[in-house]
PDB file of N, CA and C in Angstrom:
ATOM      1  N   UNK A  17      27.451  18.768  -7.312  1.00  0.00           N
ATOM      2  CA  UNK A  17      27.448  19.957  -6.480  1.00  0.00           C
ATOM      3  C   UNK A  17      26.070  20.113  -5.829  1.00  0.00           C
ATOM      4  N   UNK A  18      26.002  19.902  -4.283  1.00  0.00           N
ATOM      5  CA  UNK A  18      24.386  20.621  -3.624  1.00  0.00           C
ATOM      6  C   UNK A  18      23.869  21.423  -4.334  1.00  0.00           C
ATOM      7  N   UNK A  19      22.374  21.373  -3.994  1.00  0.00           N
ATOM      8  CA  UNK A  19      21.810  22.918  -4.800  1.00  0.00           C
ATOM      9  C   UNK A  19      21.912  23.738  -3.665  1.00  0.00           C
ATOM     10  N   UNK A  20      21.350  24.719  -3.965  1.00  0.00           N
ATOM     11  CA  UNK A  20      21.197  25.977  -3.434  1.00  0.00           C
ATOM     12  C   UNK A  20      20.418  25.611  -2.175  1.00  0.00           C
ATOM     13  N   UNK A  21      19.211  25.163  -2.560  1.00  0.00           N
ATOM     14  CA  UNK A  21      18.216  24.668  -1.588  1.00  0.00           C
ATOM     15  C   UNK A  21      18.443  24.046  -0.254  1.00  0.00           C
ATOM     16  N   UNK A  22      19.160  23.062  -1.027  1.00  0.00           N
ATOM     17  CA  UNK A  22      19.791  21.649   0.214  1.00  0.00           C
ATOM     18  C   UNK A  22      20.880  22.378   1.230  1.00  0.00           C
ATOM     19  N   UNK A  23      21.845  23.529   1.145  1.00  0.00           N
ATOM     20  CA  UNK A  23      22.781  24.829   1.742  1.00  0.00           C
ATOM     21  C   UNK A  23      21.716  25.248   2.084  1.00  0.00           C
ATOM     22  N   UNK A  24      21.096  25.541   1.626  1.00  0.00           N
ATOM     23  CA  UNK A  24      20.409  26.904   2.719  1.00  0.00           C
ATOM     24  C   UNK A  24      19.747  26.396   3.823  1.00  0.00           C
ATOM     25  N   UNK A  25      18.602  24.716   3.376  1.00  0.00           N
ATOM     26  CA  UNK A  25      17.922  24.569   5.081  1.00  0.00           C
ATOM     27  C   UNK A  25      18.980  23.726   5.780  1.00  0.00           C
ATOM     28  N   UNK A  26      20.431  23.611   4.977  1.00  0.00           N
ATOM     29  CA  UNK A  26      21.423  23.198   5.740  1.00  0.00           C
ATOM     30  C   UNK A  26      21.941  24.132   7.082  1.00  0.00           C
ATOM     31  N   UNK A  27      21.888  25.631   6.753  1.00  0.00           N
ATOM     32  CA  UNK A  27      21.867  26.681   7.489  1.00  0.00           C
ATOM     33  C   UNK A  27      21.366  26.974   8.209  1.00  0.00           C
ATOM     34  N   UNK A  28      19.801  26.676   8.101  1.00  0.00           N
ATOM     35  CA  UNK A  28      18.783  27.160   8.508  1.00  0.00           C
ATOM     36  C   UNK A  28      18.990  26.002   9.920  1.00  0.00           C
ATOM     37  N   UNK A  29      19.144  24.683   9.459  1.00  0.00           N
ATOM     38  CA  UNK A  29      19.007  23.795  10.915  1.00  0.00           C
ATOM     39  C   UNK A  29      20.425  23.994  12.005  1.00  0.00           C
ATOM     40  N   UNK A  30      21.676  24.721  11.228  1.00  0.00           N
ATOM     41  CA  UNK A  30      22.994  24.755  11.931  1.00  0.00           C
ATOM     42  C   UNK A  30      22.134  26.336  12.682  1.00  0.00           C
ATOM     43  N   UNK A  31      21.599  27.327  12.426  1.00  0.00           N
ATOM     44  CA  UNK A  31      20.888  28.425  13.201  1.00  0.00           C
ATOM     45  C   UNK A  31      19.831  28.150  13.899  1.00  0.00           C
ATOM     46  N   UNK A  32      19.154  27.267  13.435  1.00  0.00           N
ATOM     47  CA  UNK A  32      18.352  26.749  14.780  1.00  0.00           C
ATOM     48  C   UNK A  32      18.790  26.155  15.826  1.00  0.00           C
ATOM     49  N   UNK A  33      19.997  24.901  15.600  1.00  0.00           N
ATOM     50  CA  UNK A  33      20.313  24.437  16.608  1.00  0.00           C
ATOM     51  C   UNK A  33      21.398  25.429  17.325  1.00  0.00           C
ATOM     52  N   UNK A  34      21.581  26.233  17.352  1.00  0.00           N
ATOM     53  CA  UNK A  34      22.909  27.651  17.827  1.00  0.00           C
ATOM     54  C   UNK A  34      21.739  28.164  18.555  1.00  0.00           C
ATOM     55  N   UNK A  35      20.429  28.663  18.161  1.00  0.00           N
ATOM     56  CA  UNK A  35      19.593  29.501  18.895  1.00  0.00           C
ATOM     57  C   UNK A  35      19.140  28.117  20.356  1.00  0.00           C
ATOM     58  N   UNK A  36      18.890  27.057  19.998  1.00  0.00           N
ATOM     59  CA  UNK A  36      18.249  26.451  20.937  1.00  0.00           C
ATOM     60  C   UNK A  36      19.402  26.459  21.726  1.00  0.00           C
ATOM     61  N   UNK A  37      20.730  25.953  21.787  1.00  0.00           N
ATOM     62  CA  UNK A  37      21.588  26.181  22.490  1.00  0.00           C
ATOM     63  C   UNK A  37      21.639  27.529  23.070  1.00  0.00           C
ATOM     64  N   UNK A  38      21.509  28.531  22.670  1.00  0.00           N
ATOM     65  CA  UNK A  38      21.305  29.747  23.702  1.00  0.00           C
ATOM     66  C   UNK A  38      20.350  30.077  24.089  1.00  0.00           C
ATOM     67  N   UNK A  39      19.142  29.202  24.177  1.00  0.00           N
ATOM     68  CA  UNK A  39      18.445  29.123  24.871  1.00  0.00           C
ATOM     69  C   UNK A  39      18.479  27.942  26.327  1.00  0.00           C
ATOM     70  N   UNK A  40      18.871  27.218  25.698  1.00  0.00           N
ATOM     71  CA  UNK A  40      18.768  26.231  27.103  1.00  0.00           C
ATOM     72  C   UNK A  40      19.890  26.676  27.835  1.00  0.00           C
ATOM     73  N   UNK A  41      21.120  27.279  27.391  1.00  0.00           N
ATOM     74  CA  UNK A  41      21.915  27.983  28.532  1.00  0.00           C
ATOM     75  C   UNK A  41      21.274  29.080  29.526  1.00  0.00           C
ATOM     76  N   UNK A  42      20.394  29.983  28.633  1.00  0.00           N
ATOM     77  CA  UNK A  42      19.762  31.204  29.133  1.00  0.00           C
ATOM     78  C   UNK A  42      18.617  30.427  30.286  1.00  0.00           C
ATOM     79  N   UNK A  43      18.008  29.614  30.047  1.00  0.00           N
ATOM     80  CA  UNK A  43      17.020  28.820  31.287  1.00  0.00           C
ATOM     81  C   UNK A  43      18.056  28.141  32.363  1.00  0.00           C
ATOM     82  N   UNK A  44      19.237  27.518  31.821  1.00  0.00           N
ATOM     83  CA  UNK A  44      19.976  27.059  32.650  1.00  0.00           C
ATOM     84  C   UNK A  44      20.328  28.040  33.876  1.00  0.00           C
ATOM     85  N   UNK A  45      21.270  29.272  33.080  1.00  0.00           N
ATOM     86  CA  UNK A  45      21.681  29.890  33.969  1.00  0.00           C
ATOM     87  C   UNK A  45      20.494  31.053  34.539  1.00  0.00           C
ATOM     88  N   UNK A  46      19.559  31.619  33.829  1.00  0.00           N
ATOM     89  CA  UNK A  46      18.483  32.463  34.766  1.00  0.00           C
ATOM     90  C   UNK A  46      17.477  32.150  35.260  1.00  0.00           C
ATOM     91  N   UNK A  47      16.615  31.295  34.276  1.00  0.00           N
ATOM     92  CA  UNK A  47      15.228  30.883  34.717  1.00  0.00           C
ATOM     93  C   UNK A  47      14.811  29.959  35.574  1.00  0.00           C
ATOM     94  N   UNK A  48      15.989  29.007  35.417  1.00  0.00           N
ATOM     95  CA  UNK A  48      15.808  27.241  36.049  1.00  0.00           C
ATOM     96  C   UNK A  48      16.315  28.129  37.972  1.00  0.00           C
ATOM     97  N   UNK A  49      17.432  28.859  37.755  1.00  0.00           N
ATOM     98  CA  UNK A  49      17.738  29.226  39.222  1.00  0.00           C
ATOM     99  C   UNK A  49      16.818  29.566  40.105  1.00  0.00           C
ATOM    100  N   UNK A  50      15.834  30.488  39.056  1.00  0.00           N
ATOM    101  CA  UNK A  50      15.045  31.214  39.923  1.00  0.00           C
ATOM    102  C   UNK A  50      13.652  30.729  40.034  1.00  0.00           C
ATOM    103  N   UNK A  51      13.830  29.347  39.865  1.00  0.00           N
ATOM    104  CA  UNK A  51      12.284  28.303  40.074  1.00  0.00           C
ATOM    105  C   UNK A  51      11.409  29.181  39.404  1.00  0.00           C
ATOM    106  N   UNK A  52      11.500  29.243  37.869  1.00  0.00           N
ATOM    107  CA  UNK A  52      10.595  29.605  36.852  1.00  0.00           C
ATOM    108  C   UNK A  52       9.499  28.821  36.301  1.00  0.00           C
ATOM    109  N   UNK A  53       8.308  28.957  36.514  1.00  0.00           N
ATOM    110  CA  UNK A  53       7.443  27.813  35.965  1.00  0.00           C
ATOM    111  C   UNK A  53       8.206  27.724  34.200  1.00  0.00           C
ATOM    112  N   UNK A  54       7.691  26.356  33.694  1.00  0.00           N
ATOM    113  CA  UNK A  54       7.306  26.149  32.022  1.00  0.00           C
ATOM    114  C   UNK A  54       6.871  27.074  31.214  1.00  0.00           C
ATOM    115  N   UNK A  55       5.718  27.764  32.070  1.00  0.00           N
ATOM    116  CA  UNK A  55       5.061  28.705  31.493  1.00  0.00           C
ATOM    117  C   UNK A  55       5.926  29.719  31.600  1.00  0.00           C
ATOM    118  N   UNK A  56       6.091  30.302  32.476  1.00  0.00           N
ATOM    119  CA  UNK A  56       7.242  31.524  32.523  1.00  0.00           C
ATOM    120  C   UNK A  56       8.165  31.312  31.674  1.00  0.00           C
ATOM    121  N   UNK A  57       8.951  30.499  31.568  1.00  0.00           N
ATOM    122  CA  UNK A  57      10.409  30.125  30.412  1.00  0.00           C
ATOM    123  C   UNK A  57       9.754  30.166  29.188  1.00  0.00           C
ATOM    124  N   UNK A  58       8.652  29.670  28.655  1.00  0.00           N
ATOM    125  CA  UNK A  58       8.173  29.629  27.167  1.00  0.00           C
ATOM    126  C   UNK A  58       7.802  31.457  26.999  1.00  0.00           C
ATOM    127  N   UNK A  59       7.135  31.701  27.835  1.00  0.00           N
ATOM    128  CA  UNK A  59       6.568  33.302  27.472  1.00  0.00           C
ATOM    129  C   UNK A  59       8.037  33.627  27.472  1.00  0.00           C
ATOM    130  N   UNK A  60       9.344  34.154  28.420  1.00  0.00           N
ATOM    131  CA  UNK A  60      10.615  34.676  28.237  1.00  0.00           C
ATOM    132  C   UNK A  60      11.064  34.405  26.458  1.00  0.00           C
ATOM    133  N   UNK A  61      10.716  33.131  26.797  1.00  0.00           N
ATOM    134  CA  UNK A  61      11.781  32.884  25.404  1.00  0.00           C
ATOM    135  C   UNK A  61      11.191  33.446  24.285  1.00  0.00           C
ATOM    136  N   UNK A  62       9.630  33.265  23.896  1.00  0.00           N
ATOM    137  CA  UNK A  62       9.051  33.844  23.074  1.00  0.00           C
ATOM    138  C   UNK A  62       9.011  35.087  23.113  1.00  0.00           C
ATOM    139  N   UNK A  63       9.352  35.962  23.888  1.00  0.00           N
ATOM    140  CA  UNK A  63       9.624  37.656  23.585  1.00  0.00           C
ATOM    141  C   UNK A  63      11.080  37.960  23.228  1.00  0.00           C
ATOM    142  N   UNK A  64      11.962  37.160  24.023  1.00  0.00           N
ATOM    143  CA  UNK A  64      13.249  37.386  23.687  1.00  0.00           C
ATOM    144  C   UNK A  64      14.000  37.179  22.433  1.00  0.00           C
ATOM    145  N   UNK A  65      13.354  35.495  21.869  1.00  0.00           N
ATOM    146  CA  UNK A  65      13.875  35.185  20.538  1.00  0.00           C
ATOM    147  C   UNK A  65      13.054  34.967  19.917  1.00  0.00           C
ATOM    148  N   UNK A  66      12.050  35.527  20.045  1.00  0.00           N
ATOM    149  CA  UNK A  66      10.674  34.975  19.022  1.00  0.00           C
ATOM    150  C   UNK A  66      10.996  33.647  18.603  1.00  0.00           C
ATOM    151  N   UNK A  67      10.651  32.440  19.469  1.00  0.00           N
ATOM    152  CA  UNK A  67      11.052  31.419  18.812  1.00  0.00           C
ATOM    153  C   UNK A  67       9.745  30.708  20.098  1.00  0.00           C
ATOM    154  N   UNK A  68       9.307  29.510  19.436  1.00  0.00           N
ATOM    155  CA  UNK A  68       8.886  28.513  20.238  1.00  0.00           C
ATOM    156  C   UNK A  68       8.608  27.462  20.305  1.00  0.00           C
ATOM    157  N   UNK A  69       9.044  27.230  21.245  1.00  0.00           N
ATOM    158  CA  UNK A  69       9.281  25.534  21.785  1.00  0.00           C
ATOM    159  C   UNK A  69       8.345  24.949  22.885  1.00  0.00           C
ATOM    160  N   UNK A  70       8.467  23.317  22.264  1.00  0.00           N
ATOM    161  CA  UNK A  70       7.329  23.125  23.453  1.00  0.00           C
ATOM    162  C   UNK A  70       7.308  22.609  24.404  1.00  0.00           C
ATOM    163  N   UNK A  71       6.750  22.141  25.370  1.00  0.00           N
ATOM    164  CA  UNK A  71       6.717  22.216  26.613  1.00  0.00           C
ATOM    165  C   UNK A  71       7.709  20.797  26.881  1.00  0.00           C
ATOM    166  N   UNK A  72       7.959  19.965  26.205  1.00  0.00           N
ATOM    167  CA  UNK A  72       8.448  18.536  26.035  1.00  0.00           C
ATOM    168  C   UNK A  72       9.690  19.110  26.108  1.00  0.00           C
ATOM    169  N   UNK A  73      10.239  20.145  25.544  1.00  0.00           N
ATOM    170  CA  UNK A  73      11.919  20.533  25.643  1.00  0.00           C
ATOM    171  C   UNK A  73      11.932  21.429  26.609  1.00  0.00           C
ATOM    172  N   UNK A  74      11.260  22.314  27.393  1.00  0.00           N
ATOM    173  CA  UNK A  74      11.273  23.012  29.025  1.00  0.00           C
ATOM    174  C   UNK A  74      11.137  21.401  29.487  1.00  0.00           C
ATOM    175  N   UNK A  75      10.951  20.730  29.773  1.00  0.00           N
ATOM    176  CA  UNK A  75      10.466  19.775  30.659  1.00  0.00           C
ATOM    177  C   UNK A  75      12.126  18.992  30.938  1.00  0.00           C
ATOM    178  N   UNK A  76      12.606  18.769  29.101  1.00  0.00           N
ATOM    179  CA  UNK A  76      13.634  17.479  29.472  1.00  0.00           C
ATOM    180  C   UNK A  76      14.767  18.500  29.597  1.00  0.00           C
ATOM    181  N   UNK A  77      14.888  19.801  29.289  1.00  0.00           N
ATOM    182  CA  UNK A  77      15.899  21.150  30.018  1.00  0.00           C
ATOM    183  C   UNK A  77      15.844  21.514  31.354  1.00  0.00           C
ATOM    184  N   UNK A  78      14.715  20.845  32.501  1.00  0.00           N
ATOM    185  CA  UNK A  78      14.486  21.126  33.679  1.00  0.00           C
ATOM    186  C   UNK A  78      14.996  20.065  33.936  1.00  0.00           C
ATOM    187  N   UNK A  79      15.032  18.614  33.632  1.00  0.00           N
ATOM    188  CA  UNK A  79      15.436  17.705  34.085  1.00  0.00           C
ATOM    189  C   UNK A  79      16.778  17.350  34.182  1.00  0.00           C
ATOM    190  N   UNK A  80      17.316  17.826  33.276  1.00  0.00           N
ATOM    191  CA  UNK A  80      18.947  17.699  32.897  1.00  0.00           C
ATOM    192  C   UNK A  80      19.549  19.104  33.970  1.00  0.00           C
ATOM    193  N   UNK A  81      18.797  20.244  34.334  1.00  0.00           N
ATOM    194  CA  UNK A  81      19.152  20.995  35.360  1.00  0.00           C
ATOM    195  C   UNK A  81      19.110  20.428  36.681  1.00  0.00           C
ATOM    196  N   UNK A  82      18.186  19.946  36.773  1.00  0.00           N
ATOM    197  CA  UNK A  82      17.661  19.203  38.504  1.00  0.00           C
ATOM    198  C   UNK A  82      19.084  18.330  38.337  1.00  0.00           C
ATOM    199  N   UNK A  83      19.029  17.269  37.386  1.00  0.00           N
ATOM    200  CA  UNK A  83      19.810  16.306  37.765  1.00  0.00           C
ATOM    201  C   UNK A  83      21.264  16.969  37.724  1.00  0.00           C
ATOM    202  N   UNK A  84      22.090  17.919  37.253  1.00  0.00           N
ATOM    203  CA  UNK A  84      22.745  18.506  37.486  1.00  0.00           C
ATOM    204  C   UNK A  84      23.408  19.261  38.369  1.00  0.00           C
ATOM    205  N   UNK A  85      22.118  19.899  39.042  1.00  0.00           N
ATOM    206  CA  UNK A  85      22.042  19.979  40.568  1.00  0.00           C
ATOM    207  C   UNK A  85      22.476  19.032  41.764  1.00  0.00           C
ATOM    208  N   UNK A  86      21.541  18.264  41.668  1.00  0.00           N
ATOM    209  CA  UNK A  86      21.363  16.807  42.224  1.00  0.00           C
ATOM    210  C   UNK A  86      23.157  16.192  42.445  1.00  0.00           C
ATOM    211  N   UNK A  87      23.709  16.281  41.106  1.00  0.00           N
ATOM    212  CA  UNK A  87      24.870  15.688  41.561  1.00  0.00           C
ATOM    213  C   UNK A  87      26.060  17.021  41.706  1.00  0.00           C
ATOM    214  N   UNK A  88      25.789  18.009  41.783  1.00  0.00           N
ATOM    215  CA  UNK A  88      26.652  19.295  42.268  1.00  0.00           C
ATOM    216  C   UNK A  88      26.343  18.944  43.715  1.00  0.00           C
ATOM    217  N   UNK A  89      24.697  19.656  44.338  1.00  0.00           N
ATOM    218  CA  UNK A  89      24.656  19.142  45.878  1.00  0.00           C
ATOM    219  C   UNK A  89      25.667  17.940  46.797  1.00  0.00           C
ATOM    220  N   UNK A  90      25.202  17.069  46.039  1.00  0.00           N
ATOM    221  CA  UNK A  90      26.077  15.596  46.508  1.00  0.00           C
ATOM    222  C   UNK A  90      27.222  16.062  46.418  1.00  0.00           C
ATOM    223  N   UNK A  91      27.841  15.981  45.827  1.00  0.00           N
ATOM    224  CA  UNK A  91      29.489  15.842  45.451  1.00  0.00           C
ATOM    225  C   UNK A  91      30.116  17.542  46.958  1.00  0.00           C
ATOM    226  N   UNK A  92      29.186  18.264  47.147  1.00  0.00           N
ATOM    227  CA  UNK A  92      28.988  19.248  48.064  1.00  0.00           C
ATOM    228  C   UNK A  92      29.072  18.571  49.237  1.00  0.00           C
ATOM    229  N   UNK A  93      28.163  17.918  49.694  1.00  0.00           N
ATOM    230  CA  UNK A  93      28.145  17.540  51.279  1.00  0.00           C
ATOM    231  C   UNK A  93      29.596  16.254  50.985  1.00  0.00           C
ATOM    232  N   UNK A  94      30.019  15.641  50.056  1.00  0.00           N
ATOM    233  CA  UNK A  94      31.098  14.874  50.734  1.00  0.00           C
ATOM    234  C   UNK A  94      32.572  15.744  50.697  1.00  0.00           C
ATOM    235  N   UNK A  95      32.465  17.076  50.436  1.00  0.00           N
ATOM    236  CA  UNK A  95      33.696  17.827  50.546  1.00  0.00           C
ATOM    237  C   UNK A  95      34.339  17.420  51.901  1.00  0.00           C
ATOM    238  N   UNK A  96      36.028  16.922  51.908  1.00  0.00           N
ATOM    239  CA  UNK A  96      36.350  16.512  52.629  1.00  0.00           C
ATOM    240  C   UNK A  96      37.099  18.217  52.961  1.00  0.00           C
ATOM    241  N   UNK A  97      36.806  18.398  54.756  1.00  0.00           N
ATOM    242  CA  UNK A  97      37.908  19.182  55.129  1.00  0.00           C
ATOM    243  C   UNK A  97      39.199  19.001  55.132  1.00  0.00           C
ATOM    244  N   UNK A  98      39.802  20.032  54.820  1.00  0.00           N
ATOM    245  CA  UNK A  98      41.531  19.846  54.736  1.00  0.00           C
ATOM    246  C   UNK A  98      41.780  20.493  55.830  1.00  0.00           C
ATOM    247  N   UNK A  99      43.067  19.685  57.269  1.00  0.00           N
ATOM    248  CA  UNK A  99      43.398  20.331  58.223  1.00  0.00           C
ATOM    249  C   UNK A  99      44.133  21.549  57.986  1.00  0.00           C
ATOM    250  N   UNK A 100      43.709  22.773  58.899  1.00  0.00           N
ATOM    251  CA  UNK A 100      44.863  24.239  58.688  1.00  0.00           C
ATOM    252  C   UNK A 100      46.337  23.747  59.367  1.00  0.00           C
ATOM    253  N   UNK A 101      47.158  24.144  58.274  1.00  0.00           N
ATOM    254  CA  UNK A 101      48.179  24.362  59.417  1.00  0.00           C
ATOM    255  C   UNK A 101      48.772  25.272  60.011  1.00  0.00           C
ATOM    256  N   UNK A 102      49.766  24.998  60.309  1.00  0.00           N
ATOM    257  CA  UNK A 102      50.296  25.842  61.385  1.00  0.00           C
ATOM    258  C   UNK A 102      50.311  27.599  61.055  1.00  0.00           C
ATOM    259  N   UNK A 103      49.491  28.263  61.992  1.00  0.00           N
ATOM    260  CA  UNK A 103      49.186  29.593  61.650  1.00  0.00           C
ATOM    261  C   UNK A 103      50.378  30.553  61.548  1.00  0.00           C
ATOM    262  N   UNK A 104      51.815  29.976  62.454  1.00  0.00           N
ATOM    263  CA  UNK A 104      52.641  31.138  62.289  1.00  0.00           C
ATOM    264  C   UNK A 104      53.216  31.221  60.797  1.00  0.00           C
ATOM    265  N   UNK A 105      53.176  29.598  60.359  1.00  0.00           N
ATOM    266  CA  UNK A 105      53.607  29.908  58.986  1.00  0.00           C
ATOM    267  C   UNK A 105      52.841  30.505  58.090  1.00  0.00           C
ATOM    268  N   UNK A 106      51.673  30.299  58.147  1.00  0.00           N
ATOM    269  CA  UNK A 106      50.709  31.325  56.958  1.00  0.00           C
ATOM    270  C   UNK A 106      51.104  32.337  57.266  1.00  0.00           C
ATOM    271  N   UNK A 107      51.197  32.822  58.718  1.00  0.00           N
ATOM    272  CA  UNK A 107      51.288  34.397  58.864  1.00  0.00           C
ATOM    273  C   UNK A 107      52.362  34.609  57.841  1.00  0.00           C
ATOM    274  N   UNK A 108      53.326  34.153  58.255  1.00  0.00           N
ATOM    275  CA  UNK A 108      55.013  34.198  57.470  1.00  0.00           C
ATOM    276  C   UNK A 108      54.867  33.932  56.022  1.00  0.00           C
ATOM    277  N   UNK A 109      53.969  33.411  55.511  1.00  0.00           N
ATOM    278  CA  UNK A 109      54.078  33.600  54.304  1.00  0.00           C
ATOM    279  C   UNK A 109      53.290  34.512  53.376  1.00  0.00           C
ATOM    280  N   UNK A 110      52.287  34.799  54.420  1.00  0.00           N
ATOM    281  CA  UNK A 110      51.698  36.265  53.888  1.00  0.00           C
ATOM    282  C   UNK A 110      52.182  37.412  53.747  1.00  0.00           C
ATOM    283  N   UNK A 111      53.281  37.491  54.606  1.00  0.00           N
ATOM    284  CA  UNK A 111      54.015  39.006  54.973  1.00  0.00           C
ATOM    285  C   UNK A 111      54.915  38.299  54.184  1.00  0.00           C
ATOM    286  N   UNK A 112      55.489  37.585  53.452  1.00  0.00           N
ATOM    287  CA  UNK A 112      56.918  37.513  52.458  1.00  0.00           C
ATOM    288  C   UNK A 112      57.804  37.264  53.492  1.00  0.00           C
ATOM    289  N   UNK A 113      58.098  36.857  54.430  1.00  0.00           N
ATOM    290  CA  UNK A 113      59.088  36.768  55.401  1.00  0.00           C
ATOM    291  C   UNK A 113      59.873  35.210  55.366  1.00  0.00           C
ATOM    292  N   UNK A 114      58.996  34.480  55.038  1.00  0.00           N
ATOM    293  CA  UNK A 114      59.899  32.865  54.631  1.00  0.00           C
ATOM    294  C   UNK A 114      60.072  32.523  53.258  1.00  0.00           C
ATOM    295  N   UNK A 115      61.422  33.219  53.288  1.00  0.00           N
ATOM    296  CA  UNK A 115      61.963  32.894  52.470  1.00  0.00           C
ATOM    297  C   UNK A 115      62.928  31.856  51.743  1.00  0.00           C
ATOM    298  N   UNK A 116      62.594  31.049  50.937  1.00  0.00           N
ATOM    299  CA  UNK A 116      62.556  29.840  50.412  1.00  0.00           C
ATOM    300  C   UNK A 116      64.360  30.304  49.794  1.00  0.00           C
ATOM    301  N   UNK A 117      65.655  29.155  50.586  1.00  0.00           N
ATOM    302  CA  UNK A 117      66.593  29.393  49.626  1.00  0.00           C
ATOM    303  C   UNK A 117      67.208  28.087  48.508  1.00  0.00           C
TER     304      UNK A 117
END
């Protein structure tokens, strides 16, 4: 049977890695958007979760954002247009009027 010991910093690393995960979402989705320096994201995080990390994990969390970016943009400019069609039928099917028997 584990001891006690070996459970608990078993815990302790399953709550650390849960906090770092809500952290690199929280830079993902607020800080990284808003072109936050390193410095800015480490001070946030350290008031928010009293926790800190160093500059080596802002760095490879900016990179995995950029490149994330990087291939969102792309995959953006080759959006292929789809031709409209014919407008009387949208009209007609907006107003419920073609009715399918």
């Amino acid at each position: 049977m584990p001891n006690k010991k070996i459970i608990l910093n078993d815990l302790k690393a399953i709550r650390k890695n849960k906090t770092k995960e809500e952290i690199k979402q929280a830079c993902f989705e607020a800080l990284f958007p808003q072109q936050a320096t390193i410095k800015e994201c480490r001070l946030v995080i350290e008031n928010r979760y009293s926790v800190k990390l160093s500059n080596k994990e802002f760095s490879k969390w900016r990179k995995e954002y950029e490149a994330a970016n990087a291939n969102q943009s792309s995959s953006d400019a080759y959006h292929i247009l789809v031709p409209k069609e014919d407008k009387k039928e949208d009209e007609e099917l907006s107003n419920g009027t073609n009715n399918q028997e």
